[in-house]
Amino acid sequence: MYEVEMDLVADWISIVKEVFRGGGIVLEDGLTSEDIAQIYFLQSLPEEEANSLAQQTIQKLQDMEQVIHSHLESTIVPDIRQRTEYEGNQFHFSWVFDQGEHIVETHSEYRIPLA
């Protein structure tokens, strides 16, 4: 019925890597998403808080994916169709940071603000 592409954790990790590159920090190859999230939060928090926030962030993104999948047919697709007039059946949801956190469906440019 619908073709859905979505990996919100990978999107968030990609942005984190860009932040590190912009700051001149090179991350070694082979790090997991959890490792990268911990390193990111260790830049400004004590280890225990950083580890907790890293886990919470990844879990939050995974939970958001599940919510999108669970409500795609009943709520999200009808809202996309009404607000954007997009009629396709391919959906690509991405996590973005643009004046706050959002999930954007790239074919329709539909935005879900997260704040």
CSV table of C-alpha atoms in Angstrom, one decimal:
chain,number,residue,atom,x,y,z
A,1,MET,CA,0.0,0.0,0.0
A,2,TYR,CA,2.5,2.7,1.2
A,3,GLU,CA,6.2,2.7,0.6
A,4,VAL,CA,7.8,4.2,3.7
A,5,GLU,CA,11.4,5.1,4.2
A,6,MET,CA,12.5,6.3,7.6
A,7,ASP,CA,15.5,6.1,9.9
A,8,LEU,CA,15.2,8.9,12.4
A,9,VAL,CA,18.2,7.7,14.4
A,10,ALA,CA,20.5,7.7,11.4
A,11,ASP,CA,19.2,11.2,10.5
A,12,TRP,CA,20.0,12.5,13.9
A,13,ILE,CA,23.5,10.8,13.9
A,14,SER,CA,24.2,12.3,10.6
A,15,ILE,CA,23.6,15.8,12.0
A,16,VAL,CA,25.7,15.1,15.0
A,17,LYS,CA,28.6,14.0,12.8
A,18,GLU,CA,28.2,17.2,10.8
A,19,VAL,CA,28.4,19.2,14.1
A,20,PHE,CA,31.6,17.3,15.0
A,21,ARG,CA,33.1,17.8,11.6
A,22,GLY,CA,32.3,21.5,11.8
A,23,GLY,CA,34.1,21.6,15.1
A,24,GLY,CA,37.1,19.8,13.8
A,25,ILE,CA,36.4,16.6,15.7
A,26,VAL,CA,37.0,13.4,13.8
A,27,LEU,CA,35.1,10.3,14.9
A,28,GLU,CA,36.7,7.0,14.4
A,29,ASP,CA,35.1,4.5,12.0
A,30,GLY,CA,33.0,1.7,13.4
A,31,LEU,CA,31.3,3.6,16.2
A,32,THR,CA,27.7,2.6,16.9
A,33,SER,CA,24.8,5.1,17.0
A,34,GLU,CA,24.9,4.7,20.8
A,35,ASP,CA,28.6,5.5,20.9
A,36,ILE,CA,28.2,8.6,18.8
A,37,ALA,CA,25.3,9.8,20.9
A,38,GLN,CA,27.3,9.3,24.1
A,39,ILE,CA,30.3,11.2,22.7
A,40,TYR,CA,28.0,14.0,21.6
A,41,PHE,CA,26.4,14.5,25.0
A,42,LEU,CA,29.8,14.1,26.8
A,43,GLN,CA,30.8,17.4,25.2
A,44,SER,CA,28.6,19.2,27.7
A,45,LEU,CA,27.4,16.8,30.4
A,46,PRO,CA,29.0,14.6,33.1
A,47,GLU,CA,29.3,10.9,32.0
A,48,GLU,CA,26.2,9.6,33.8
A,49,GLU,CA,23.9,12.3,32.5
A,50,ALA,CA,25.4,12.0,29.0
A,51,ASN,CA,24.9,8.3,28.9
A,52,SER,CA,21.3,8.7,30.1
A,53,LEU,CA,20.5,11.4,27.6
A,54,ALA,CA,22.1,9.5,24.8
A,55,GLN,CA,19.9,6.4,25.5
A,56,GLN,CA,16.8,8.6,26.0
A,57,THR,CA,17.4,10.4,22.7
A,58,ILE,CA,17.8,7.2,20.7
A,59,GLN,CA,14.8,5.7,22.4
A,60,LYS,CA,12.7,8.8,21.7
A,61,LEU,CA,13.6,8.7,18.0
A,62,GLN,CA,12.7,5.0,17.8
A,63,ASP,CA,9.5,5.6,19.6
A,64,MET,CA,8.6,8.4,17.1
A,65,GLU,CA,9.2,6.0,14.2
A,66,GLN,CA,6.8,3.5,15.8
A,67,VAL,CA,4.2,6.3,16.3
A,68,ILE,CA,4.5,7.3,12.6
A,69,HIS,CA,4.1,3.7,11.5
A,70,SER,CA,1.1,3.1,13.8
A,71,HIS,CA,-0.7,6.2,12.8
A,72,LEU,CA,0.3,6.5,9.1
A,73,GLU,CA,-2.9,5.2,7.5
A,74,SER,CA,-5.4,6.6,10.1
A,75,THR,CA,-4.0,10.1,10.7
A,76,ILE,CA,-0.8,11.0,9.0
A,77,VAL,CA,-1.5,10.2,5.3
A,78,PRO,CA,-5.0,11.9,5.5
A,79,ASP,CA,-3.4,15.0,7.0
A,80,ILE,CA,-0.6,15.0,4.4
A,81,ARG,CA,-3.2,14.8,1.6
A,82,GLN,CA,-5.3,17.5,3.1
A,83,ARG,CA,-2.5,20.0,3.9
A,84,THR,CA,-0.2,19.4,0.9
A,85,GLU,CA,-2.3,17.8,-1.8
A,86,TYR,CA,0.4,15.2,-2.2
A,87,GLU,CA,-1.3,12.1,-3.7
A,88,GLY,CA,1.7,9.7,-3.9
A,89,ASN,CA,2.1,6.5,-1.9
A,90,GLN,CA,5.9,6.9,-1.3
A,91,PHE,CA,6.8,8.6,2.0
A,92,HIS,CA,10.3,9.5,3.2
A,93,PHE,CA,10.3,10.8,6.8
A,94,SER,CA,13.5,12.5,8.0
A,95,TRP,CA,14.5,14.1,11.3
A,96,VAL,CA,15.8,17.6,10.7
A,97,PHE,CA,16.9,20.5,12.9
A,98,ASP,CA,15.7,23.8,11.3
A,99,GLN,CA,14.5,26.3,13.9
A,100,GLY,CA,13.9,23.4,16.2
A,101,GLU,CA,13.4,19.7,15.8
A,102,HIS,CA,11.0,18.5,13.1
A,103,ILE,CA,10.2,15.3,11.2
A,104,VAL,CA,9.7,16.2,7.5
A,105,GLU,CA,8.1,14.0,4.9
A,106,THR,CA,10.3,14.9,1.9
A,107,HIS,CA,7.9,14.2,-1.0
A,108,SER,CA,5.2,16.4,0.3
A,109,GLU,CA,7.3,18.8,2.5
A,110,TYR,CA,4.9,18.0,5.4
A,111,ARG,CA,6.4,19.0,8.7
A,112,ILE,CA,5.8,17.6,12.2
A,113,PRO,CA,7.2,19.9,14.8
A,114,LEU,CA,8.7,18.1,17.8
A,115,ALA,CA,8.7,21.0,20.3
